[in-house]
Amino acid sequence: MYGGPKAFFYALSRSRTLKRLASKYGMRTPDSFARRFIAGETVEETIETARSVQAQKLHLTLDYLGESVRTLEEATAATREYVRLLDVIVASGIERNVSLKLTQLGAGVDRATCVDNLRRILEPAGRHGFFVRIDMENSPWTQLTIDIFETLWQQDYRNLGIAVQAALYRTEQDVRRLNELGARVRLVKGAYKEPQTVAYQQKTDVDAAFIRLMRVLLDDGKYPAIATHDPAMLDATLAHARERTLARDRFEFQMLYGIRRDLQGSLAADGYTVRLYIPFGREWFPYFMRRLGERPANLGFVLRGILHERSG
Ligand SMILES: Cc1cc2nc3c(=O)[nH]c(=O)nc-3n(C[C@H](O)[C@H](O)[C@H](O)COP(=O)(O)OP(=O)(O)OC[C@H]3O[C@@H](n4cnc5c(N)ncnc54)[C@H](O)[C@@H]3O)c2cc1C
């Protein structure tokens, strides 16, 4: 049951008690359980993590956590935080690459404001040589995300990329369109519980779609990012690249901070570009719950962490 744990953890993610407990204990000390997946609550802490990631010859993209804001004021505040993040990154000298979510910039409140907010980030990002990736959220946002991406692309914002989800039936069509534009695409399996009307429900179907899309992206895409920790997907990608005699700099792998560090290191040691998605910020709970939903075994260390911290 591929969707089972995701649905369960989605329901849990709406529990206020759990959120309160997790938020209180999850990031409290350097050993607290949420720190396995979240670099820090402040930009400054995160820069330190970023430096240690770079020291291991890994690349990075920073994500200021937050999603589904409900007011324009919150969207403006998140936009301001992103602009500040760009300044801190420039001052720190780490790699200039960020990821963001459109619902954090107000997509669910007012589309035009969201586009303006994104432009307010892309302007300084362009001046300072940043690459900005739009994450893909759950399916009610897919069309809007692609539309906004394309609007800005047509306005010549070319320091911009997008993520697509193998789980959705529509993605093959989206990928062909994005390839035609020459856009940089990140391929992921898809982190959200989606209905059968729009998405594959079985892991085998999602995996098969991922491999099909990976091949289309490697063959016709512009510097695609293959984002997965699944050894079968990684092997299929390496095999396809070999078959097509693609140079290692024609694509990159991406993984999440804290997950499968062994694979991150071995691919980097083999000369592949491996980029870590490094999330930070105080609004880490929904992101954290999606990571638990992908691997319920993670729940064990969270519960142990909470018990340990409460008794500590
Ligand atoms: C760089 C990056 C960016 C992403 N951006 C988006 C996005 O924009 N939109 C979106 O919907 N999703 C995004 N995702 C999440 C993605 O959709 C998947 O939910 C997630 O990557 C798990 O799928 P998997 O490909 O690793 O394969 P799975 O089949 O889920 O896992 C394969 C193996 O990876 C390991 N693993 C996977 N997840 C975990 C975990 N949480 N804890 C410990 N081990 C784990 C386990 O060893 C597991 O057996 C992103 C993922 C990455 C790596």
mmCIF file of C-alpha atoms and ligand atoms in Angstrom:
data_model
loop_
_atom_site.group_PDB
_atom_site.id
_atom_site.type_symbol
_atom_site.label_atom_id
_atom_site.label_comp_id
_atom_site.label_asym_id
_atom_site.label_seq_id
_atom_site.Cartn_x
_atom_site.Cartn_y
_atom_site.Cartn_z
ATOM 1 C CA MET A 1 0.000 0.000 0.000
ATOM 2 C CA TYR A 2 2.035 2.942 -1.299
ATOM 3 C CA GLY A 3 -0.517 5.592 -0.318
ATOM 4 C CA GLY A 4 -1.255 4.182 3.174
ATOM 5 C CA PRO A 5 1.588 5.658 5.223
ATOM 6 C CA LYS A 6 1.395 8.949 3.329
ATOM 7 C CA ALA A 7 -2.307 9.294 4.138
ATOM 8 C CA PHE A 8 -1.718 8.343 7.761
ATOM 9 C CA PHE A 9 1.113 10.838 8.214
ATOM 10 C CA TYR A 10 -0.860 13.510 6.385
ATOM 11 C CA ALA A 11 -3.649 13.017 8.947
ATOM 12 C CA LEU A 12 -1.096 13.124 11.770
ATOM 13 C CA SER A 13 0.444 16.292 10.324
ATOM 14 C CA ARG A 14 -2.867 18.011 11.042
ATOM 15 C CA SER A 15 -2.715 17.105 14.720
ATOM 16 C CA ARG A 16 -2.147 20.226 16.772
ATOM 17 C CA THR A 17 -0.917 18.264 19.793
ATOM 18 C CA LEU A 18 1.722 16.473 17.791
ATOM 19 C CA LYS A 19 2.783 19.710 16.158
ATOM 20 C CA ARG A 20 3.085 21.369 19.562
ATOM 21 C CA LEU A 21 5.132 18.501 21.007
ATOM 22 C CA ALA A 22 7.318 18.116 17.940
ATOM 23 C CA SER A 23 7.910 21.857 17.649
ATOM 24 C CA LYS A 24 8.867 22.055 21.282
ATOM 25 C CA TYR A 25 11.384 19.213 21.209
ATOM 26 C CA GLY A 26 12.309 18.613 17.562
ATOM 27 C CA MET A 27 15.060 21.205 17.120
ATOM 28 C CA ARG A 28 15.853 22.078 20.732
ATOM 29 C CA THR A 29 19.417 20.798 20.956
ATOM 30 C CA PRO A 30 22.011 19.812 18.341
ATOM 31 C CA ASP A 31 20.930 16.158 18.816
ATOM 32 C CA SER A 32 17.171 16.714 18.625
ATOM 33 C CA PHE A 33 15.349 14.419 16.222
ATOM 34 C CA ALA A 34 14.179 16.910 13.587
ATOM 35 C CA ARG A 35 17.760 18.026 12.984
ATOM 36 C CA ARG A 36 18.330 14.881 11.012
ATOM 37 C CA PHE A 37 16.292 16.423 8.156
ATOM 38 C CA ILE A 38 16.265 20.166 8.932
ATOM 39 C CA ALA A 39 19.472 22.161 8.978
ATOM 40 C CA GLY A 40 18.397 24.782 11.495
ATOM 41 C CA GLU A 41 15.741 27.284 12.421
ATOM 42 C CA THR A 42 17.803 30.327 11.409
ATOM 43 C CA VAL A 43 19.686 31.236 8.238
ATOM 44 C CA GLU A 44 22.880 31.673 10.191
ATOM 45 C CA GLU A 45 22.841 28.109 11.619
ATOM 46 C CA THR A 46 22.057 26.819 8.146
ATOM 47 C CA ILE A 47 25.050 28.520 6.562
ATOM 48 C CA GLU A 48 27.269 26.488 8.900
ATOM 49 C CA THR A 49 25.592 23.271 7.732
ATOM 50 C CA ALA A 50 25.956 24.416 4.129
ATOM 51 C CA ARG A 51 29.672 24.937 4.589
ATOM 52 C CA SER A 52 30.129 21.425 5.924
ATOM 53 C CA VAL A 53 28.117 20.013 3.014
ATOM 54 C CA GLN A 54 30.355 21.866 0.560
ATOM 55 C CA ALA A 55 33.441 20.624 2.353
ATOM 56 C CA GLN A 56 32.288 17.102 1.425
ATOM 57 C CA LYS A 57 32.286 18.088 -2.286
ATOM 58 C CA LEU A 58 28.493 18.142 -2.395
ATOM 59 C CA HIS A 59 26.424 20.933 -3.944
ATOM 60 C CA LEU A 60 23.366 22.469 -2.321
ATOM 61 C CA THR A 61 20.108 24.308 -2.645
ATOM 62 C CA LEU A 62 18.654 26.088 0.390
ATOM 63 C CA ASP A 63 14.947 26.045 1.103
ATOM 64 C CA TYR A 64 13.364 28.440 3.567
ATOM 65 C CA LEU A 65 10.524 26.308 4.909
ATOM 66 C CA GLY A 66 6.950 27.526 4.789
ATOM 67 C CA GLU A 67 3.915 26.769 2.648
ATOM 68 C CA SER A 68 0.220 27.446 2.248
ATOM 69 C CA VAL A 69 0.289 30.963 3.686
ATOM 70 C CA ARG A 70 -3.188 32.374 4.229
ATOM 71 C CA THR A 71 -2.688 36.130 3.972
ATOM 72 C CA LEU A 72 -0.858 38.546 1.701
ATOM 73 C CA GLU A 73 1.056 39.830 4.720
ATOM 74 C CA GLU A 74 2.472 36.351 5.355
ATOM 75 C CA ALA A 75 3.359 36.012 1.669
ATOM 76 C CA THR A 76 5.135 39.376 1.747
ATOM 77 C CA ALA A 77 7.009 38.390 4.901
ATOM 78 C CA ALA A 78 8.166 35.119 3.289
ATOM 79 C CA THR A 79 9.277 37.018 0.173
ATOM 80 C CA ARG A 80 11.259 39.414 2.334
ATOM 81 C CA GLU A 81 12.896 36.458 4.104
ATOM 82 C CA TYR A 82 13.934 35.008 0.742
ATOM 83 C CA VAL A 83 15.450 38.309 -0.348
ATOM 84 C CA ARG A 84 17.321 38.451 2.952
ATOM 85 C CA LEU A 85 18.435 34.847 2.443
ATOM 86 C CA LEU A 86 19.981 35.817 -0.901
ATOM 87 C CA ASP A 87 21.959 38.573 0.822
ATOM 88 C CA VAL A 88 23.186 36.243 3.556
ATOM 89 C CA ILE A 89 24.216 33.616 0.997
ATOM 90 C CA VAL A 90 26.139 36.192 -1.052
ATOM 91 C CA ALA A 91 27.885 37.487 2.075
ATOM 92 C CA SER A 92 28.768 33.956 3.201
ATOM 93 C CA GLY A 93 30.290 32.884 -0.106
ATOM 94 C CA ILE A 94 28.407 29.565 -0.323
ATOM 95 C CA GLU A 95 26.863 28.307 -3.553
ATOM 96 C CA ARG A 96 24.020 30.484 -4.899
ATOM 97 C CA ASN A 97 21.068 28.174 -5.310
ATOM 98 C CA VAL A 98 17.635 28.277 -3.615
ATOM 99 C CA SER A 99 14.341 26.385 -3.837
ATOM 100 C CA LEU A 100 10.910 27.798 -2.996
ATOM 101 C CA LYS A 101 7.197 27.015 -2.990
ATOM 102 C CA LEU A 102 4.606 29.221 -4.675
ATOM 103 C CA THR A 103 1.988 28.793 -1.931
ATOM 104 C CA GLN A 104 4.554 30.348 0.386
ATOM 105 C CA LEU A 105 4.603 33.420 -1.857
ATOM 106 C CA GLY A 106 0.807 33.707 -1.854
ATOM 107 C CA ALA A 107 -0.342 31.521 -4.792
ATOM 108 C CA GLY A 108 -3.363 30.476 -2.748
ATOM 109 C CA VAL A 109 -4.314 34.046 -1.855
ATOM 110 C CA ASP A 110 -3.780 36.044 -5.036
ATOM 111 C CA ARG A 111 -2.019 34.852 -8.162
ATOM 112 C CA ALA A 112 -0.849 38.291 -9.346
ATOM 113 C CA THR A 113 0.725 39.050 -5.972
ATOM 114 C CA CYS A 114 2.459 35.684 -6.033
ATOM 115 C CA VAL A 115 3.970 36.455 -9.451
ATOM 116 C CA ASP A 116 5.107 39.876 -8.189
ATOM 117 C CA ASN A 117 6.645 38.279 -5.118
ATOM 118 C CA LEU A 118 8.493 35.737 -7.227
ATOM 119 C CA ARG A 119 9.809 38.554 -9.427
ATOM 120 C CA ARG A 120 10.990 40.406 -6.322
ATOM 121 C CA ILE A 121 13.139 37.357 -5.554
ATOM 122 C CA LEU A 122 14.235 36.669 -9.143
ATOM 123 C CA GLU A 123 15.520 40.221 -9.731
ATOM 124 C CA PRO A 124 18.243 40.204 -7.058
ATOM 125 C CA ALA A 125 18.771 36.474 -7.669
ATOM 126 C CA GLY A 126 19.530 37.232 -11.330
ATOM 127 C CA ARG A 127 21.893 40.077 -10.472
ATOM 128 C CA HIS A 128 23.870 37.821 -8.129
ATOM 129 C CA GLY A 129 23.968 34.736 -10.334
ATOM 130 C CA PHE A 130 21.565 32.539 -8.343
ATOM 131 C CA PHE A 131 19.612 29.618 -9.685
ATOM 132 C CA VAL A 132 16.053 29.458 -8.301
ATOM 133 C CA ARG A 133 13.997 26.241 -8.402
ATOM 134 C CA ILE A 134 10.231 26.161 -7.919
ATOM 135 C CA ASP A 135 9.237 23.054 -5.936
ATOM 136 C CA MET A 136 6.118 21.205 -7.055
ATOM 137 C CA GLU A 137 3.339 21.055 -4.457
ATOM 138 C CA ASN A 138 0.235 18.863 -4.397
ATOM 139 C CA SER A 139 -1.951 18.476 -7.461
ATOM 140 C CA PRO A 140 -4.375 21.419 -6.957
ATOM 141 C CA TRP A 141 -1.290 23.596 -7.608
ATOM 142 C CA THR A 142 0.290 21.796 -10.563
ATOM 143 C CA GLN A 143 -1.278 23.816 -13.381
ATOM 144 C CA LEU A 144 -0.835 27.135 -11.599
ATOM 145 C CA THR A 145 2.805 26.338 -10.840
ATOM 146 C CA ILE A 146 3.531 25.493 -14.458
ATOM 147 C CA ASP A 147 1.628 28.563 -15.698
ATOM 148 C CA ILE A 148 3.520 30.909 -13.391
ATOM 149 C CA PHE A 149 6.805 29.276 -14.320
ATOM 150 C CA GLU A 150 6.059 29.730 -18.013
ATOM 151 C CA THR A 151 4.893 33.348 -17.569
ATOM 152 C CA LEU A 152 8.208 34.271 -15.980
ATOM 153 C CA TRP A 153 10.200 32.173 -18.413
ATOM 154 C CA GLN A 154 8.595 34.059 -21.317
ATOM 155 C CA GLN A 155 9.591 37.301 -19.558
ATOM 156 C CA ASP A 156 13.192 36.101 -19.847
ATOM 157 C CA TYR A 157 13.810 34.984 -16.303
ATOM 158 C CA ARG A 158 16.138 32.148 -17.253
ATOM 159 C CA ASN A 159 17.715 31.619 -13.835
ATOM 160 C CA LEU A 160 14.572 29.676 -13.004
ATOM 161 C CA GLY A 161 13.782 25.936 -12.940
ATOM 162 C CA ILE A 162 10.899 23.749 -11.847
ATOM 163 C CA ALA A 163 10.203 20.337 -10.279
ATOM 164 C CA VAL A 164 7.829 17.704 -11.707
ATOM 165 C CA GLN A 165 6.362 14.580 -10.094
ATOM 166 C CA ALA A 166 6.514 11.135 -11.725
ATOM 167 C CA ALA A 167 3.412 10.089 -9.752
ATOM 168 C CA LEU A 168 1.097 12.342 -11.808
ATOM 169 C CA TYR A 169 -0.318 11.053 -15.096
ATOM 170 C CA ARG A 170 0.053 14.473 -16.700
ATOM 171 C CA THR A 171 3.798 14.779 -16.131
ATOM 172 C CA GLU A 172 4.994 13.221 -19.385
ATOM 173 C CA GLN A 173 3.183 15.956 -21.297
ATOM 174 C CA ASP A 174 4.540 18.642 -18.958
ATOM 175 C CA VAL A 175 8.080 17.361 -19.375
ATOM 176 C CA ARG A 176 7.854 17.431 -23.162
ATOM 177 C CA ARG A 177 6.644 21.038 -23.027
ATOM 178 C CA LEU A 178 9.358 22.057 -20.541
ATOM 179 C CA ASN A 179 11.996 20.379 -22.716
ATOM 180 C CA GLU A 180 10.744 22.341 -25.725
ATOM 181 C CA LEU A 181 11.213 25.555 -23.762
ATOM 182 C CA GLY A 182 14.723 24.479 -22.776
ATOM 183 C CA ALA A 183 13.849 24.698 -19.076
ATOM 184 C CA ARG A 184 15.777 22.951 -16.318
ATOM 185 C CA VAL A 185 13.619 20.284 -14.691
ATOM 186 C CA ARG A 186 14.002 18.415 -11.384
ATOM 187 C CA LEU A 187 12.353 14.995 -11.517
ATOM 188 C CA VAL A 188 10.949 13.616 -8.226
ATOM 189 C CA LYS A 189 8.555 10.776 -7.436
ATOM 190 C CA GLY A 190 6.070 13.069 -5.633
ATOM 191 C CA ALA A 191 5.713 13.525 -1.886
ATOM 192 C CA TYR A 192 1.955 14.024 -1.560
ATOM 193 C CA LYS A 193 -0.986 11.688 -1.145
ATOM 194 C CA GLU A 194 -2.887 12.154 -4.410
ATOM 195 C CA PRO A 195 -6.231 10.777 -5.658
ATOM 196 C CA GLN A 196 -6.416 7.990 -8.211
ATOM 197 C CA THR A 197 -7.975 10.394 -10.712
ATOM 198 C CA VAL A 198 -4.659 12.206 -11.141
ATOM 199 C CA ALA A 199 -1.874 9.922 -9.892
ATOM 200 C CA TYR A 200 -0.526 6.373 -9.824
ATOM 201 C CA GLN A 201 -1.211 4.664 -6.510
ATOM 202 C CA GLN A 202 1.265 1.780 -6.660
ATOM 203 C CA LYS A 203 4.992 2.189 -6.094
ATOM 204 C CA THR A 204 5.764 -0.005 -9.134
ATOM 205 C CA ASP A 205 3.773 2.331 -11.397
ATOM 206 C CA VAL A 206 5.412 5.457 -9.978
ATOM 207 C CA ASP A 207 8.850 3.860 -10.387
ATOM 208 C CA ALA A 208 8.117 2.874 -13.998
ATOM 209 C CA ALA A 209 6.960 6.430 -14.759
ATOM 210 C CA PHE A 210 10.065 7.850 -13.072
ATOM 211 C CA ILE A 211 12.312 5.744 -15.318
ATOM 212 C CA ARG A 212 10.408 6.739 -18.476
ATOM 213 C CA LEU A 213 10.616 10.422 -17.559
ATOM 214 C CA MET A 214 14.263 10.193 -16.539
ATOM 215 C CA ARG A 215 15.063 8.859 -20.031
ATOM 216 C CA VAL A 216 13.108 11.640 -21.768
ATOM 217 C CA LEU A 217 14.913 14.221 -19.620
ATOM 218 C CA LEU A 218 18.365 12.754 -20.161
ATOM 219 C CA ASP A 219 17.774 12.469 -23.912
ATOM 220 C CA ASP A 220 16.083 15.827 -24.598
ATOM 221 C CA GLY A 221 16.219 17.940 -21.430
ATOM 222 C CA LYS A 222 18.442 20.829 -20.398
ATOM 223 C CA TYR A 223 20.716 19.779 -17.522
ATOM 224 C CA PRO A 224 18.020 17.793 -15.679
ATOM 225 C CA ALA A 225 18.176 16.973 -11.968
ATOM 226 C CA ILE A 226 17.321 13.395 -11.063
ATOM 227 C CA ALA A 227 16.145 13.670 -7.452
ATOM 228 C CA THR A 228 15.782 10.361 -5.635
ATOM 229 C CA HIS A 229 17.342 8.124 -2.977
ATOM 230 C CA ASP A 230 16.055 4.965 -4.584
ATOM 231 C CA PRO A 231 18.994 2.747 -5.622
ATOM 232 C CA ALA A 232 16.918 1.225 -8.460
ATOM 233 C CA MET A 233 16.212 4.699 -9.918
ATOM 234 C CA LEU A 234 19.856 5.700 -9.526
ATOM 235 C CA ASP A 235 21.056 2.517 -11.251
ATOM 236 C CA ALA A 236 18.596 3.016 -14.111
ATOM 237 C CA THR A 237 19.840 6.599 -14.540
ATOM 238 C CA LEU A 238 23.492 5.588 -14.544
ATOM 239 C CA ALA A 239 22.759 2.786 -17.025
ATOM 240 C CA HIS A 240 20.882 5.122 -19.377
ATOM 241 C CA ALA A 241 23.616 7.766 -19.211
ATOM 242 C CA ARG A 242 26.208 5.097 -20.056
ATOM 243 C CA GLU A 243 24.150 3.753 -22.929
ATOM 244 C CA ARG A 244 23.846 7.278 -24.386
ATOM 245 C CA THR A 245 27.501 8.020 -23.532
ATOM 246 C CA LEU A 246 26.379 11.170 -21.728
ATOM 247 C CA ALA A 247 29.116 13.119 -19.987
ATOM 248 C CA ARG A 248 28.791 13.417 -16.209
ATOM 249 C CA ASP A 249 28.211 17.166 -16.458
ATOM 250 C CA ARG A 250 25.038 16.829 -18.565
ATOM 251 C CA PHE A 251 22.814 16.155 -15.543
ATOM 252 C CA GLU A 252 22.938 16.056 -11.757
ATOM 253 C CA PHE A 253 21.604 13.985 -8.908
ATOM 254 C CA GLN A 254 19.747 15.569 -6.027
ATOM 255 C CA MET A 255 18.954 14.187 -2.582
ATOM 256 C CA LEU A 256 17.465 15.508 0.622
ATOM 257 C CA TYR A 257 19.664 16.623 3.481
ATOM 258 C CA GLY A 258 20.022 13.775 5.967
ATOM 259 C CA ILE A 259 18.815 10.947 3.711
ATOM 260 C CA ARG A 260 21.086 8.216 2.298
ATOM 261 C CA ARG A 261 24.325 9.995 3.077
ATOM 262 C CA ASP A 262 26.129 6.839 1.916
ATOM 263 C CA LEU A 263 24.774 7.228 -1.628
ATOM 264 C CA GLN A 264 25.407 10.966 -1.660
ATOM 265 C CA GLY A 265 29.063 10.353 -0.886
ATOM 266 C CA SER A 266 29.603 7.449 -3.269
ATOM 267 C CA LEU A 267 28.066 9.215 -6.284
ATOM 268 C CA ALA A 268 30.102 12.355 -5.571
ATOM 269 C CA ALA A 269 33.252 10.242 -5.244
ATOM 270 C CA ASP A 270 32.488 8.749 -8.668
ATOM 271 C CA GLY A 271 32.552 12.245 -10.163
ATOM 272 C CA TYR A 272 28.816 12.961 -10.385
ATOM 273 C CA THR A 273 27.320 16.247 -9.270
ATOM 274 C CA VAL A 274 25.186 15.610 -6.187
ATOM 275 C CA ARG A 275 23.108 18.483 -4.852
ATOM 276 C CA LEU A 276 21.559 18.400 -1.405
ATOM 277 C CA TYR A 277 18.244 20.073 -0.739
ATOM 278 C CA ILE A 278 18.774 21.765 2.618
ATOM 279 C CA PRO A 279 15.619 22.965 4.354
ATOM 280 C CA PHE A 280 15.633 25.349 7.291
ATOM 281 C CA GLY A 281 13.300 27.642 9.201
ATOM 282 C CA ARG A 282 10.768 27.499 11.981
ATOM 283 C CA GLU A 283 7.920 26.125 9.838
ATOM 284 C CA TRP A 284 9.471 22.677 9.477
ATOM 285 C CA PHE A 285 6.597 20.492 10.687
ATOM 286 C CA PRO A 286 4.777 19.703 7.345
ATOM 287 C CA TYR A 287 8.094 19.006 5.585
ATOM 288 C CA PHE A 288 9.174 16.786 8.448
ATOM 289 C CA MET A 289 5.902 14.835 8.387
ATOM 290 C CA ARG A 290 6.259 14.165 4.647
ATOM 291 C CA ARG A 291 9.668 12.634 5.345
ATOM 292 C CA LEU A 292 8.115 10.395 8.006
ATOM 293 C CA GLY A 293 5.361 9.362 5.598
ATOM 294 C CA GLU A 294 7.955 8.164 3.104
ATOM 295 C CA ARG A 295 9.559 5.905 5.641
ATOM 296 C CA PRO A 296 7.435 5.094 8.674
ATOM 297 C CA ALA A 297 10.473 3.474 10.331
ATOM 298 C CA ASN A 298 11.594 7.069 10.944
ATOM 299 C CA LEU A 299 8.759 7.410 13.433
ATOM 300 C CA GLY A 300 10.726 5.228 15.870
ATOM 301 C CA PHE A 301 13.551 7.710 16.237
ATOM 302 C CA VAL A 302 11.091 10.589 16.616
ATOM 303 C CA LEU A 303 9.192 8.893 19.431
ATOM 304 C CA ARG A 304 12.444 7.882 21.115
ATOM 305 C CA GLY A 305 13.615 11.478 20.686
ATOM 306 C CA ILE A 306 10.499 12.947 22.287
ATOM 307 C CA LEU A 307 10.636 10.512 25.216
ATOM 308 C CA HIS A 308 14.327 11.123 25.697
ATOM 309 C CA GLU A 309 13.963 14.907 25.636
ATOM 310 C CA ARG A 310 10.968 14.909 27.982
ATOM 311 C CA SER A 311 12.779 12.787 30.512
ATOM 312 C CA GLY A 312 16.071 14.673 29.951
HETATM 313 C C1 LIG B 1 16.208 17.102 -3.961
HETATM 314 C C2 LIG B 1 14.777 16.703 -3.793
HETATM 315 C C3 LIG B 1 13.792 17.630 -4.016
HETATM 316 C C4 LIG B 1 12.443 17.267 -3.902
HETATM 317 N N1 LIG B 1 11.465 18.160 -4.268
HETATM 318 C C5 LIG B 1 10.178 17.756 -4.291
HETATM 319 C C6 LIG B 1 9.145 18.577 -4.822
HETATM 320 O O1 LIG B 1 9.382 19.690 -5.301
HETATM 321 N N2 LIG B 1 7.874 18.094 -4.793
HETATM 322 C C7 LIG B 1 7.565 16.853 -4.312
HETATM 323 O O2 LIG B 1 6.407 16.452 -4.344
HETATM 324 N N3 LIG B 1 8.526 16.060 -3.800
HETATM 325 C C8 LIG B 1 9.817 16.465 -3.779
HETATM 326 N N4 LIG B 1 10.776 15.617 -3.291
HETATM 327 C C9 LIG B 1 10.389 14.377 -2.566
HETATM 328 C C10 LIG B 1 10.133 13.227 -3.516
HETATM 329 O O3 LIG B 1 8.948 13.443 -4.237
HETATM 330 C C11 LIG B 1 10.003 11.912 -2.741
HETATM 331 O O4 LIG B 1 8.897 11.995 -1.875
HETATM 332 C C12 LIG B 1 11.223 11.526 -1.919
HETATM 333 O O5 LIG B 1 12.403 11.839 -2.605
HETATM 334 C C13 LIG B 1 11.226 10.001 -1.601
HETATM 335 O O6 LIG B 1 11.254 9.286 -2.789
HETATM 336 P P1 LIG B 1 12.533 8.474 -3.344
HETATM 337 O O7 LIG B 1 12.695 8.847 -4.788
HETATM 338 O O8 LIG B 1 13.711 8.734 -2.532
HETATM 339 O O9 LIG B 1 12.074 6.959 -3.366
HETATM 340 P P2 LIG B 1 11.405 6.023 -2.257
HETATM 341 O O10 LIG B 1 10.972 4.815 -3.014
HETATM 342 O O11 LIG B 1 10.403 6.761 -1.445
HETATM 343 O O12 LIG B 1 12.641 5.665 -1.316
HETATM 344 C C14 LIG B 1 13.775 4.954 -1.759
HETATM 345 C C15 LIG B 1 14.739 4.739 -0.615
HETATM 346 O O13 LIG B 1 15.250 6.005 -0.177
HETATM 347 C C16 LIG B 1 15.346 6.050 1.228
HETATM 348 N N5 LIG B 1 14.414 7.062 1.753
HETATM 349 C C17 LIG B 1 13.457 7.706 1.045
HETATM 350 N N6 LIG B 1 12.795 8.597 1.819
HETATM 351 C C18 LIG B 1 13.349 8.479 3.042
HETATM 352 C C19 LIG B 1 13.107 9.133 4.277
HETATM 353 N N7 LIG B 1 12.166 10.079 4.399
HETATM 354 N N8 LIG B 1 13.869 8.785 5.341
HETATM 355 C C20 LIG B 1 14.848 7.851 5.219
HETATM 356 N N9 LIG B 1 15.119 7.190 4.077
HETATM 357 C C21 LIG B 1 14.394 7.499 3.002
HETATM 358 C C22 LIG B 1 15.035 4.679 1.731
HETATM 359 O O14 LIG B 1 16.253 3.958 1.745
HETATM 360 C C23 LIG B 1 14.107 4.145 0.642
HETATM 361 O O15 LIG B 1 14.091 2.754 0.564
HETATM 362 C C24 LIG B 1 12.120 15.962 -3.456
HETATM 363 C C25 LIG B 1 13.125 15.025 -3.232
HETATM 364 C C26 LIG B 1 14.426 15.369 -3.414
HETATM 365 C C27 LIG B 1 15.480 14.326 -3.217
#
